[in-house]
Tab-separated table of C-alpha atoms in Angstrom:
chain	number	residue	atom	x	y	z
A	104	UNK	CA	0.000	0.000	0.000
A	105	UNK	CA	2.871	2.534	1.136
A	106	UNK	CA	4.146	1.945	-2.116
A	107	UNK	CA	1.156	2.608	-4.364
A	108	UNK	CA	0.819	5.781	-2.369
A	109	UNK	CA	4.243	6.780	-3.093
A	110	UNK	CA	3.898	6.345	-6.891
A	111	UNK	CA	0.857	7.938	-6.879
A	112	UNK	CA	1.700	11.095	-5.081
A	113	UNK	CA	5.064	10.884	-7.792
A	114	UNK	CA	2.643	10.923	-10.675
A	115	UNK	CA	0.985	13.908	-9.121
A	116	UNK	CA	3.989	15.802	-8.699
A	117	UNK	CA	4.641	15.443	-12.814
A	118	UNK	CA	1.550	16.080	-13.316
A	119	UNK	CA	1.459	19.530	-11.323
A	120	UNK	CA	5.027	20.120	-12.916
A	121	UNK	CA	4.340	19.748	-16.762
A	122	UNK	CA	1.326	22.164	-15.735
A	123	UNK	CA	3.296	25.002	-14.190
A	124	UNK	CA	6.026	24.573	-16.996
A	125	UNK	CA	2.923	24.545	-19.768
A	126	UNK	CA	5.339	22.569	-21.967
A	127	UNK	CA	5.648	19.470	-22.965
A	128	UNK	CA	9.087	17.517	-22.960
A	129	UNK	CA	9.545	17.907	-26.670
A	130	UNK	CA	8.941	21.338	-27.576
A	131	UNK	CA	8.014	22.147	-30.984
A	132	UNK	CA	7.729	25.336	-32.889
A	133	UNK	CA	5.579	25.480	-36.596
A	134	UNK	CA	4.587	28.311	-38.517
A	135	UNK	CA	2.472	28.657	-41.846
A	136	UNK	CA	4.895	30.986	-43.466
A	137	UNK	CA	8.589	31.769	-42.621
A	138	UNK	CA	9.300	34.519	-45.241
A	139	UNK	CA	6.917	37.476	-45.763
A	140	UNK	CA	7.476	39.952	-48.577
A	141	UNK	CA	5.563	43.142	-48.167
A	142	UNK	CA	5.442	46.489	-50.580
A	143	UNK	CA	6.217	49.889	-49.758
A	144	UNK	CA	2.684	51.017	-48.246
A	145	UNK	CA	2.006	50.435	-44.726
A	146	UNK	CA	0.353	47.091	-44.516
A	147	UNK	CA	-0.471	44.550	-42.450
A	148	UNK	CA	-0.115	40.287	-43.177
A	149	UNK	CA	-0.587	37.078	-40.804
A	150	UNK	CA	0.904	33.794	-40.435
A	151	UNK	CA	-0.502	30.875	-38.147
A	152	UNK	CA	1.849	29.598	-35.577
A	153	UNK	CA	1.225	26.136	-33.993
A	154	UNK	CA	2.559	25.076	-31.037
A	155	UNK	CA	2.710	22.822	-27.988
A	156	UNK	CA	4.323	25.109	-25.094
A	157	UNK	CA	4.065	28.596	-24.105
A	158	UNK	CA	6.345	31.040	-26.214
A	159	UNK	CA	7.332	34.652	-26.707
A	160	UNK	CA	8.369	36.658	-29.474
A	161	UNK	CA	11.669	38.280	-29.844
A	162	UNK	CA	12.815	40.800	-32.522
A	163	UNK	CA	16.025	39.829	-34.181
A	164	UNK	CA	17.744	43.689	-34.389
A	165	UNK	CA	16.762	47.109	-33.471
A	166	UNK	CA	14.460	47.693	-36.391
A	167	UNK	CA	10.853	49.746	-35.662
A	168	UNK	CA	9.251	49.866	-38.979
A	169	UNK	CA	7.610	46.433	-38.256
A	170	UNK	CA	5.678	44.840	-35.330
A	171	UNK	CA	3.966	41.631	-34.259
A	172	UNK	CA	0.969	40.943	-32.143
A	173	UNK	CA	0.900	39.575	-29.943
A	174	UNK	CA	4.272	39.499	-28.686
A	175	UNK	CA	3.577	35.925	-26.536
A	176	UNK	CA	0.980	32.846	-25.966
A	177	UNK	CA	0.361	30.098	-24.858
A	178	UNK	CA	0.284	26.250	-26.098
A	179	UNK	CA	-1.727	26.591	-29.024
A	180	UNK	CA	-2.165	23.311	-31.137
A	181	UNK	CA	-4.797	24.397	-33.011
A	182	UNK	CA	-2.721	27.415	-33.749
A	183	UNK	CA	-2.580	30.965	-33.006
A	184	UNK	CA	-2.548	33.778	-35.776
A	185	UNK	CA	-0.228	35.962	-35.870
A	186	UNK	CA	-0.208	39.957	-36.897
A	187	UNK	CA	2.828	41.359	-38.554
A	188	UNK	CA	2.414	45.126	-39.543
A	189	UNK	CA	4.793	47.391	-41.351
A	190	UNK	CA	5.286	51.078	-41.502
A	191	UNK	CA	5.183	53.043	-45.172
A	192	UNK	CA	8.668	52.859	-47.113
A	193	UNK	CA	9.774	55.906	-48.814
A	194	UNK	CA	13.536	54.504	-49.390
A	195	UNK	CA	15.242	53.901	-53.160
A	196	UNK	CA	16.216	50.261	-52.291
A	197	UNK	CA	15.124	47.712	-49.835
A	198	UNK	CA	15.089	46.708	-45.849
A	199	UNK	CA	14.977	43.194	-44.468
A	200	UNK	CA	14.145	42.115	-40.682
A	201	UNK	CA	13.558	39.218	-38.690
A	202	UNK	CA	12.153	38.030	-35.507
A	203	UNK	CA	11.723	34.616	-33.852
A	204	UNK	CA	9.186	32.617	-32.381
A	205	UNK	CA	10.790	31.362	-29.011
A	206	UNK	CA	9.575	28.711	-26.750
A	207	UNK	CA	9.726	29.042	-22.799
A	208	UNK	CA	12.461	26.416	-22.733
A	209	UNK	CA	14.361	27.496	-25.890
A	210	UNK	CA	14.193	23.972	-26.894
A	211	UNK	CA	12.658	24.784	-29.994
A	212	UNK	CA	12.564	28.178	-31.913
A	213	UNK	CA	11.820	29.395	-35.623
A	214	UNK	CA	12.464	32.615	-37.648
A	215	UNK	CA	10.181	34.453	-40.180
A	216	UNK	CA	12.199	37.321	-42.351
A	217	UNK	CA	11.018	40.120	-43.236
A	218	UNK	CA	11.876	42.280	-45.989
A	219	UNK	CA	9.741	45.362	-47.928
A	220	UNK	CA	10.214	47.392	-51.415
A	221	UNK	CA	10.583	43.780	-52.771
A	222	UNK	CA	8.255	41.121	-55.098
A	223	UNK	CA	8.762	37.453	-55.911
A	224	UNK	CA	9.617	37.266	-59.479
A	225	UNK	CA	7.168	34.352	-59.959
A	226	UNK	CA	4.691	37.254	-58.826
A	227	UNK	CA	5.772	39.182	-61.787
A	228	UNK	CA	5.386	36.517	-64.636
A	229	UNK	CA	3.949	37.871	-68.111
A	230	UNK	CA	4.897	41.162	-67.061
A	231	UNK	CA	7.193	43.331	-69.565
A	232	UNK	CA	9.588	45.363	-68.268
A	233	UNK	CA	10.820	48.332	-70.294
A	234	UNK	CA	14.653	50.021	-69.247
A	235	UNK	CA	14.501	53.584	-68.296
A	236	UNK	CA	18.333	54.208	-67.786
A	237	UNK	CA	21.853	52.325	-67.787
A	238	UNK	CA	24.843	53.198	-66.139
A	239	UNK	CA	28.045	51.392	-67.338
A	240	UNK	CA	31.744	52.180	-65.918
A	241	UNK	CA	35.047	50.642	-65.758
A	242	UNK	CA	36.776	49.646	-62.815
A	243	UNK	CA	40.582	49.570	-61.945
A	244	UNK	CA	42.600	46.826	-60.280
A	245	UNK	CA	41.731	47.892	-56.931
A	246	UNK	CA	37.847	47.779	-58.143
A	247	UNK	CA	37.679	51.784	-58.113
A	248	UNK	CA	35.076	53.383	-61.043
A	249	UNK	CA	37.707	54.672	-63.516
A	250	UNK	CA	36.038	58.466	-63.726
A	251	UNK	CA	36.533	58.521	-67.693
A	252	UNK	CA	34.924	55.457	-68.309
A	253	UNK	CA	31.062	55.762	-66.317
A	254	UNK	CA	28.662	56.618	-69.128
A	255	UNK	CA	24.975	56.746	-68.819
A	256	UNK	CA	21.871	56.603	-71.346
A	257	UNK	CA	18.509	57.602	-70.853
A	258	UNK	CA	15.340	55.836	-72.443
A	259	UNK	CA	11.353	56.149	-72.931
A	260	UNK	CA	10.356	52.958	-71.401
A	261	UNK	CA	7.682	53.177	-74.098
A	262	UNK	CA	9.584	54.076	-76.854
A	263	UNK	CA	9.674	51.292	-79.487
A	264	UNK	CA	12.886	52.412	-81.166
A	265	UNK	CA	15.438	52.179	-78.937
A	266	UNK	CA	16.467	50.670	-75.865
A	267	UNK	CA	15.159	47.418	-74.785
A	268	UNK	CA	12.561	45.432	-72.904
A	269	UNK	CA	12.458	42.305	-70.856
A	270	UNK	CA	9.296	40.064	-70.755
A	271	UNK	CA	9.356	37.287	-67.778
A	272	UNK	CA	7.155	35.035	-70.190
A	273	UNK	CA	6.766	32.021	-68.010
A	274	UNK	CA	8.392	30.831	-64.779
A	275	UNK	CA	12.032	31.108	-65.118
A	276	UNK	CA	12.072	31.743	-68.623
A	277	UNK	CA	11.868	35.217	-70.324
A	278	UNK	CA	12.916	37.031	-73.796
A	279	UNK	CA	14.815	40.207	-74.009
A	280	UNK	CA	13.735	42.756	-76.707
A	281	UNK	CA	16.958	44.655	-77.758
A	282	UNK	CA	15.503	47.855	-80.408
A	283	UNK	CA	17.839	50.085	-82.771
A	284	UNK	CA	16.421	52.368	-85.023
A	285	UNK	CA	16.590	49.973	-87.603
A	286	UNK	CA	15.952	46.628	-86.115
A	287	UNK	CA	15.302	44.363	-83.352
A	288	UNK	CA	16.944	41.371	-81.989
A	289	UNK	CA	15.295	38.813	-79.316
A	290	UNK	CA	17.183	37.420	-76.886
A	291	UNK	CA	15.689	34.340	-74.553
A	292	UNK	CA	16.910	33.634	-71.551
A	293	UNK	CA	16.583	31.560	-68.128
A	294	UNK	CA	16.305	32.904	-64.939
A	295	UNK	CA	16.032	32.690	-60.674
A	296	UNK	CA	15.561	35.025	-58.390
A	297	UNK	CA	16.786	34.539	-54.812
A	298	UNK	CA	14.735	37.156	-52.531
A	299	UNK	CA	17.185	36.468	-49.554
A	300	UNK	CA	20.332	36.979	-51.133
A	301	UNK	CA	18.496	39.420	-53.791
A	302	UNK	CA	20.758	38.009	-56.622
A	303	UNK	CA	19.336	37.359	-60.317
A	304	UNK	CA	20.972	34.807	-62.133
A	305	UNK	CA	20.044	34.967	-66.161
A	306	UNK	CA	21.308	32.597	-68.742
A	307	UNK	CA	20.786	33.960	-72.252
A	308	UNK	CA	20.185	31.172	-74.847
A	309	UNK	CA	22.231	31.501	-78.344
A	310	UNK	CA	22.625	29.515	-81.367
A	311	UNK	CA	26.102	28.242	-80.742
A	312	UNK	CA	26.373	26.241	-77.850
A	313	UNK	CA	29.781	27.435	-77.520
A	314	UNK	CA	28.896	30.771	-76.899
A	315	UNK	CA	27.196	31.959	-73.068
A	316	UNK	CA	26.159	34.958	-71.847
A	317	UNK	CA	25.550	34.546	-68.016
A	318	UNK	CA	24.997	37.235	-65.564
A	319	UNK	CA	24.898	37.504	-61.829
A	320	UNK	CA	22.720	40.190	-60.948
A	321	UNK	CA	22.206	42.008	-57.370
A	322	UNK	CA	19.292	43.227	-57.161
A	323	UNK	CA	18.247	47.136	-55.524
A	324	UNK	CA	14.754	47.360	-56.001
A	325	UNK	CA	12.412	45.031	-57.319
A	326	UNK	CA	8.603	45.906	-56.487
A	327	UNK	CA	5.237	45.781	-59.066
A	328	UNK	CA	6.500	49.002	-60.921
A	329	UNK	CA	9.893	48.618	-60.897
A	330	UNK	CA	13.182	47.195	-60.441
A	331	UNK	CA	16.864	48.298	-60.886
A	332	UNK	CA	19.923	45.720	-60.857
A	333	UNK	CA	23.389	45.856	-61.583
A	334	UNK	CA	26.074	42.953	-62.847
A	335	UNK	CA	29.136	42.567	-64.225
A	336	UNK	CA	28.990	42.017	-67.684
A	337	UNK	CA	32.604	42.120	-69.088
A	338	UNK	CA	35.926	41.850	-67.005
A	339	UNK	CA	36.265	44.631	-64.331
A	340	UNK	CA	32.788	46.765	-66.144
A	341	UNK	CA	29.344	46.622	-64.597
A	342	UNK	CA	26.617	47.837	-65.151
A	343	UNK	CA	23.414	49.441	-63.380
A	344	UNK	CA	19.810	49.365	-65.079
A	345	UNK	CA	17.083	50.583	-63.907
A	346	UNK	CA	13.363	49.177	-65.589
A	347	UNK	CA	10.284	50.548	-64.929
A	348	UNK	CA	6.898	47.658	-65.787
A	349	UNK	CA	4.889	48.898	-68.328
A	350	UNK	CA	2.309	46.344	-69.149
A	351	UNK	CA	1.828	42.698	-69.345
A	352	UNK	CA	2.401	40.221	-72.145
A	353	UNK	CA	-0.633	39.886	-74.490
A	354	UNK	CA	-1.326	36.387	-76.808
A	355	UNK	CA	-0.905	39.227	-79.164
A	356	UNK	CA	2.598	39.731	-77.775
A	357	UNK	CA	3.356	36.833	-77.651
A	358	UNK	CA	2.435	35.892	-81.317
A	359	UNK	CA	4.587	38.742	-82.400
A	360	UNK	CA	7.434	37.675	-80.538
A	361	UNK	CA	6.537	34.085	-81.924
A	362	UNK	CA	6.859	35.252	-85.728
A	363	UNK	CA	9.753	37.565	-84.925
A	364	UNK	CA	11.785	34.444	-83.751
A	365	UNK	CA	10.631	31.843	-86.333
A	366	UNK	CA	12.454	33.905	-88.984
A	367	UNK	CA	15.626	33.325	-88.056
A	368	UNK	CA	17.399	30.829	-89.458
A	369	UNK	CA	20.979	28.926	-87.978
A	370	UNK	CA	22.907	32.331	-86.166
A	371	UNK	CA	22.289	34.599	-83.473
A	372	UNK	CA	19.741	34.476	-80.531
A	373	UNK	CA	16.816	31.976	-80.981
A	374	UNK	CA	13.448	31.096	-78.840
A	375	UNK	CA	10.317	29.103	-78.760
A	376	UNK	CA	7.569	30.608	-76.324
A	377	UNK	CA	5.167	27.740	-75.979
């Protein structure tokens, strides 16, 4: 009997202890969405955040344009939601932020970025994109802009003479409309956008295998209107260009761009939009 007593009285005293903890031995920490992109108005998104002990929130940095409510809860299994709002941005390029979902133990713990002035690209599929300026310059050995060598070019977005267009055709694939006053040349290409390292790779596609044109772009601004990126595109000379959307990509368009492409024969750039 003194025994039965003493394990019961035991079982009591885990019981009474996994309540005042309010966690369970194997904490756990899920949320719906761990990266949220948001534009430069002031606006507000959720995320549901599952969970199986009590837990707090704690801002990863000193930044005040964003906050989340509430700041703590409970054990939630069913899930809790979440409130993230962000002040207005009136900045050229972009800010990013973070904060993590803690549990009372710090057994388990997740992070959700943050970042605003910035779009997926799969967001901006069938969207054209004409340039508004380029900046090109040289660099020396020490990666200095050689003074001399910086030129820059204004364009019309608009204007169907000169300049040139991009047009994000399908997921990772795209054309590049390059007009002169007395012709135009299509260039396809392949591409992926990495929104946490903000780096565009492209691939143009030409005739001769043995020919590449590949470009590593960082990108400063990409939103719904526009985005500006800059590369290096020869040894030691970059360039900066800055592309302003100015409609989306028509079966029109696309039939144009179609015929355009199917006259050329075995040299220079080729594509099949399907």
């Amino acid at each position: 009997m003194k025994n039965n007593t003493k394990t019961l009285i035991l079982a009591m005293f885990a019981v009474a202890f996994v309540s005042l903890t309010g966690c369970h031995r194997d904490e756990n920490i899920t949320v719906s969405h761990d990266t949220l992109w948001f534009a430069t108005e002031a606006s507000s998104q959720t995320i549901d955040v599952t969970t199986d002990c009590a837990w707090t929130i704690e801002k990863n940095g000193d930044a005040q344009w964003f906050t989340v409510s509430p700041m703590s809860g409970e054990e939630s299994p069913n899930g809790t939601t979440l409130t993230i709002s962000v002040q207005e941005f009136e900045g050229q390029d972009y800010r990013a932020a973070s904060f993590t979902i803690k549990s009372a133990k710090d057994r388990a713990n997740v992070t959700v970025n943050l970042s605003q002035n910035v779009v997926e690209f799969t967001s901006i599929i069938n969207t054209i994109y004409g340039v508004k300026k380029v900046e090109q310059w040289n660099t020396d050995f020490f990666g200095n802009v050689i003074e001399d060598s910086y030129k820059e070019a204004s364009f019309n977005p608009h204007d169907t003479t000169t300049g040139f267009t991009m047009y994000f055709a399908e997921v990772g694939v795209g054309v590049q409309e390059d007009r002169y006053h007395d012709s135009t040349v299509y260039y396809s290409f392949h591409y992926n956008y990495d929104n946490v390292t903000r780096n565009l790779h492209i691939e143009f596609d030409l005739v001769d295998s043995t020919q590449s044109e590949i470009y590593n772009a960082s990108v400063l601004t990409a939103t719904e209107g526009m985005f500006r990126f800059q590369h290096e595109y020869k040894p030691n000379w970059w360039e900066r260009a800055e592309m302003t959307k100015i409609g989306t990509i028509t079966p029109q368009t696309k039939s144009m761009i179609d015929r355009a492409i199917a006259k050329r024969k075995e040299s220079g750039p080729i594509f099949n939009l399907k």
